[in-house]
Amino acid sequence: MSNVEMPYFSLNKYLRDIFGCKVVKLGIDAGFTCPNRDGSISKRGCIFCSKFGSGDFAGDRNLSIKEQLESQKKLLSKKWPRAKYIAYFQAFTNTYASVDELKKKYYEALSVDDVVGIAIATRPDCIDSKKIQLINEISKTHFVWVELGFQTSNENTAKFINRGYENHVFDNAVEMLNKAGIHTVAHIIVGLPHENENDVLSSVAHVCSCGIKGIKLQLLHVLKDTELFEIYKSNQFDTLSMEEYINIICHCIEIIPKNVVIHRLTGDGARKTLEAPLWSLNKKLILNSLNRILKENNIFQGNKLIETCNFK
């Protein structure tokens, strides 16, 4: 499946190809926590993660899943009156519970009118055969993908950000999900402290070699009230400029296989908590600048084979 309109295979096109209409993700907070916060692995969490567990734009966990979805649908219905929706289990670790609890919450989301599927954000160390069996069951009747927070293949950086697992854990989780026919999306952060472009390209090459079906490229956001914020304020690292970020993203696009869906090329930071880089608040400018540079330089997804790249 190729993307003729854009130099990369976007999530918007992918979903339109499947459903024939606009499909919108609705972020929800289903009330989960995280083993990297509750003491099972650590109580620190990943150093970049906000108090909302990366669900800063998700719904209110004090509402039911159905109420969160209906509220967001109401807000969006005027803009996209014929849209379908994917319930995005976004905040914290959304497979970190018993199978019975997961099943109840997933199917509550799927019971909402015009919700055609679910997206499950989680950690690879919170995936096992019973949970995969449940997700596989859902995938027979609804659209599903599982999003794994990987962030980096640099093991030293992974320890620095307190990720809490080694690369092989991610590799094994993707292998299990692939065997069950479940689409996996990998999340990569661009601009992590002390990393350079080669580190980012190595991370992208690593997840693509595992057989992922989608990828998210996210600019590092320094958010207030995080451990990363304290490190940044003590001048231990610099954030990327917009020009540096776009340059790296262009090179990432070139090594991502054509059949991998690119879910994100930048990211949103909550204005009230974002410390840096503030230029990232202008998402329209970033994407317009990126698309212009891609066109001017004839850059398109997958025009460099991963096998021929050496980033070390």
PDB file of N, CA and C in Angstrom, residues 149-189:
ATOM      1  N   GLY A 149       5.924   1.649  24.014  1.00  0.00           N
ATOM      2  CA  GLY A 149       6.891   2.702  24.260  1.00  0.00           C
ATOM      3  C   GLY A 149       8.304   2.131  24.273  1.00  0.00           C
ATOM      4  N   PHE A 150       9.063   2.427  23.241  1.00  0.00           N
ATOM      5  CA  PHE A 150      10.442   1.932  23.141  1.00  0.00           C
ATOM      6  C   PHE A 150      11.432   3.065  23.399  1.00  0.00           C
ATOM      7  N   GLN A 151      11.219   4.187  22.746  1.00  0.00           N
ATOM      8  CA  GLN A 151      11.952   5.448  22.920  1.00  0.00           C
ATOM      9  C   GLN A 151      13.350   5.425  22.320  1.00  0.00           C
ATOM     10  N   THR A 152      14.150   4.403  22.628  1.00  0.00           N
ATOM     11  CA  THR A 152      15.539   4.377  22.145  1.00  0.00           C
ATOM     12  C   THR A 152      16.094   2.972  22.192  1.00  0.00           C
ATOM     13  N   SER A 153      17.003   2.684  21.259  1.00  0.00           N
ATOM     14  CA  SER A 153      17.715   1.402  21.290  1.00  0.00           C
ATOM     15  C   SER A 153      19.052   1.519  22.001  1.00  0.00           C
ATOM     16  N   ASN A 154      19.419   2.729  22.391  1.00  0.00           N
ATOM     17  CA  ASN A 154      20.666   2.940  23.123  1.00  0.00           C
ATOM     18  C   ASN A 154      20.432   2.531  24.579  1.00  0.00           C
ATOM     19  N   GLU A 155      21.031   1.421  24.984  1.00  0.00           N
ATOM     20  CA  GLU A 155      20.781   0.886  26.326  1.00  0.00           C
ATOM     21  C   GLU A 155      21.236   1.854  27.421  1.00  0.00           C
ATOM     22  N   ASN A 156      22.277   2.621  27.158  1.00  0.00           N
ATOM     23  CA  ASN A 156      22.727   3.603  28.156  1.00  0.00           C
ATOM     24  C   ASN A 156      21.687   4.703  28.344  1.00  0.00           C
ATOM     25  N   THR A 157      21.122   5.169  27.220  1.00  0.00           N
ATOM     26  CA  THR A 157      20.064   6.169  27.323  1.00  0.00           C
ATOM     27  C   THR A 157      18.845   5.584  28.024  1.00  0.00           C
ATOM     28  N   ALA A 158      18.524   4.345  27.700  1.00  0.00           N
ATOM     29  CA  ALA A 158      17.363   3.695  28.320  1.00  0.00           C
ATOM     30  C   ALA A 158      17.493   3.675  29.840  1.00  0.00           C
ATOM     31  N   LYS A 159      18.703   3.432  30.324  1.00  0.00           N
ATOM     32  CA  LYS A 159      18.927   3.456  31.773  1.00  0.00           C
ATOM     33  C   LYS A 159      18.812   4.874  32.309  1.00  0.00           C
ATOM     34  N   PHE A 160      19.335   5.826  31.550  1.00  0.00           N
ATOM     35  CA  PHE A 160      19.302   7.226  31.989  1.00  0.00           C
ATOM     36  C   PHE A 160      17.865   7.729  32.129  1.00  0.00           C
ATOM     37  N   ILE A 161      16.999   7.347  31.191  1.00  0.00           N
ATOM     38  CA  ILE A 161      15.612   7.816  31.253  1.00  0.00           C
ATOM     39  C   ILE A 161      14.752   6.922  32.136  1.00  0.00           C
ATOM     40  N   ASN A 162      15.377   5.904  32.724  1.00  0.00           N
ATOM     41  CA  ASN A 162      14.672   4.991  33.645  1.00  0.00           C
ATOM     42  C   ASN A 162      13.541   4.240  32.938  1.00  0.00           C
ATOM     43  N   ARG A 163      13.837   3.748  31.737  1.00  0.00           N
ATOM     44  CA  ARG A 163      12.827   3.006  30.969  1.00  0.00           C
ATOM     45  C   ARG A 163      12.401   1.729  31.690  1.00  0.00           C
ATOM     46  N   GLY A 164      13.359   1.047  32.314  1.00  0.00           N
ATOM     47  CA  GLY A 164      13.005  -0.088  33.150  1.00  0.00           C
ATOM     48  C   GLY A 164      13.026  -1.445  32.478  1.00  0.00           C
ATOM     49  N   TYR A 165      13.488  -1.522  31.239  1.00  0.00           N
ATOM     50  CA  TYR A 165      13.643  -2.831  30.584  1.00  0.00           C
ATOM     51  C   TYR A 165      14.712  -2.724  29.504  1.00  0.00           C
ATOM     52  N   GLU A 166      15.266  -3.885  29.115  1.00  0.00           N
ATOM     53  CA  GLU A 166      16.289  -3.927  28.075  1.00  0.00           C
ATOM     54  C   GLU A 166      15.648  -4.163  26.709  1.00  0.00           C
ATOM     55  N   ASN A 167      16.410  -3.921  25.656  1.00  0.00           N
ATOM     56  CA  ASN A 167      15.867  -3.983  24.301  1.00  0.00           C
ATOM     57  C   ASN A 167      15.233  -5.330  23.959  1.00  0.00           C
ATOM     58  N   HIS A 168      15.807  -6.413  24.470  1.00  0.00           N
ATOM     59  CA  HIS A 168      15.297  -7.730  24.090  1.00  0.00           C
ATOM     60  C   HIS A 168      13.859  -7.939  24.561  1.00  0.00           C
ATOM     61  N   VAL A 169      13.449  -7.216  25.596  1.00  0.00           N
ATOM     62  CA  VAL A 169      12.060  -7.316  26.071  1.00  0.00           C
ATOM     63  C   VAL A 169      11.110  -6.777  25.004  1.00  0.00           C
ATOM     64  N   PHE A 170      11.473  -5.662  24.412  1.00  0.00           N
ATOM     65  CA  PHE A 170      10.694  -5.106  23.301  1.00  0.00           C
ATOM     66  C   PHE A 170      10.670  -6.077  22.134  1.00  0.00           C
ATOM     67  N   ASP A 171      11.833  -6.592  21.765  1.00  0.00           N
ATOM     68  CA  ASP A 171      11.929  -7.506  20.630  1.00  0.00           C
ATOM     69  C   ASP A 171      11.016  -8.711  20.822  1.00  0.00           C
ATOM     70  N   ASN A 172      11.016  -9.279  22.016  1.00  0.00           N
ATOM     71  CA  ASN A 172      10.203 -10.465  22.293  1.00  0.00           C
ATOM     72  C   ASN A 172       8.709 -10.140  22.241  1.00  0.00           C
ATOM     73  N   ALA A 173       8.334  -8.964  22.756  1.00  0.00           N
ATOM     74  CA  ALA A 173       6.924  -8.571  22.742  1.00  0.00           C
ATOM     75  C   ALA A 173       6.415  -8.401  21.309  1.00  0.00           C
ATOM     76  N   VAL A 174       7.213  -7.754  20.462  1.00  0.00           N
ATOM     77  CA  VAL A 174       6.815  -7.570  19.070  1.00  0.00           C
ATOM     78  C   VAL A 174       6.688  -8.924  18.378  1.00  0.00           C
ATOM     79  N   GLU A 175       7.613  -9.834  18.648  1.00  0.00           N
ATOM     80  CA  GLU A 175       7.552 -11.162  18.045  1.00  0.00           C
ATOM     81  C   GLU A 175       6.254 -11.878  18.431  1.00  0.00           C
ATOM     82  N   MET A 176       5.882 -11.812  19.707  1.00  0.00           N
ATOM     83  CA  MET A 176       4.648 -12.458  20.160  1.00  0.00           C
ATOM     84  C   MET A 176       3.419 -11.832  19.513  1.00  0.00           C
ATOM     85  N   LEU A 177       3.401 -10.506  19.442  1.00  0.00           N
ATOM     86  CA  LEU A 177       2.267  -9.815  18.843  1.00  0.00           C
ATOM     87  C   LEU A 177       2.171 -10.112  17.349  1.00  0.00           C
ATOM     88  N   ASN A 178       3.306 -10.145  16.673  1.00  0.00           N
ATOM     89  CA  ASN A 178       3.310 -10.468  15.246  1.00  0.00           C
ATOM     90  C   ASN A 178       2.781 -11.876  14.988  1.00  0.00           C
ATOM     91  N   LYS A 179       3.181 -12.820  15.814  1.00  0.00           N
ATOM     92  CA  LYS A 179       2.717 -14.200  15.645  1.00  0.00           C
ATOM     93  C   LYS A 179       1.210 -14.304  15.806  1.00  0.00           C
ATOM     94  N   ALA A 180       0.647 -13.421  16.638  1.00  0.00           N
ATOM     95  CA  ALA A 180      -0.803 -13.415  16.853  1.00  0.00           C
ATOM     96  C   ALA A 180      -1.533 -12.563  15.818  1.00  0.00           C
ATOM     97  N   GLY A 181      -0.774 -11.949  14.900  1.00  0.00           N
ATOM     98  CA  GLY A 181      -1.380 -11.131  13.860  1.00  0.00           C
ATOM     99  C   GLY A 181      -1.873  -9.783  14.345  1.00  0.00           C
ATOM    100  N   ILE A 182      -1.279  -9.285  15.436  1.00  0.00           N
ATOM    101  CA  ILE A 182      -1.682  -8.004  16.010  1.00  0.00           C
ATOM    102  C   ILE A 182      -0.702  -6.918  15.581  1.00  0.00           C
ATOM    103  N   HIS A 183      -1.211  -5.844  15.043  1.00  0.00           N
ATOM    104  CA  HIS A 183      -0.355  -4.763  14.574  1.00  0.00           C
ATOM    105  C   HIS A 183       0.304  -4.047  15.755  1.00  0.00           C
ATOM    106  N   THR A 184       1.609  -3.832  15.615  1.00  0.00           N
ATOM    107  CA  THR A 184       2.387  -3.186  16.670  1.00  0.00           C
ATOM    108  C   THR A 184       2.934  -1.853  16.169  1.00  0.00           C
ATOM    109  N   VAL A 185       2.793  -0.834  17.000  1.00  0.00           N
ATOM    110  CA  VAL A 185       3.327   0.493  16.705  1.00  0.00           C
ATOM    111  C   VAL A 185       4.420   0.803  17.728  1.00  0.00           C
ATOM    112  N   ALA A 186       5.574   1.222  17.266  1.00  0.00           N
ATOM    113  CA  ALA A 186       6.694   1.559  18.161  1.00  0.00           C
ATOM    114  C   ALA A 186       6.797   3.066  18.322  1.00  0.00           C
ATOM    115  N   HIS A 187       7.069   3.478  19.547  1.00  0.00           N
ATOM    116  CA  HIS A 187       7.197   4.896  19.877  1.00  0.00           C
ATOM    117  C   HIS A 187       8.673   5.228  20.081  1.00  0.00           C
ATOM    118  N   ILE A 188       9.169   6.201  19.319  1.00  0.00           N
ATOM    119  CA  ILE A 188      10.561   6.650  19.400  1.00  0.00           C
ATOM    120  C   ILE A 188      10.582   8.131  19.798  1.00  0.00           C
ATOM    121  N   ILE A 189      11.456   8.494  20.732  1.00  0.00           N
ATOM    122  CA  ILE A 189      11.615   9.905  21.094  1.00  0.00           C
ATOM    123  C   ILE A 189      12.879  10.449  20.440  1.00  0.00           C
TER     124      ILE A 189
END
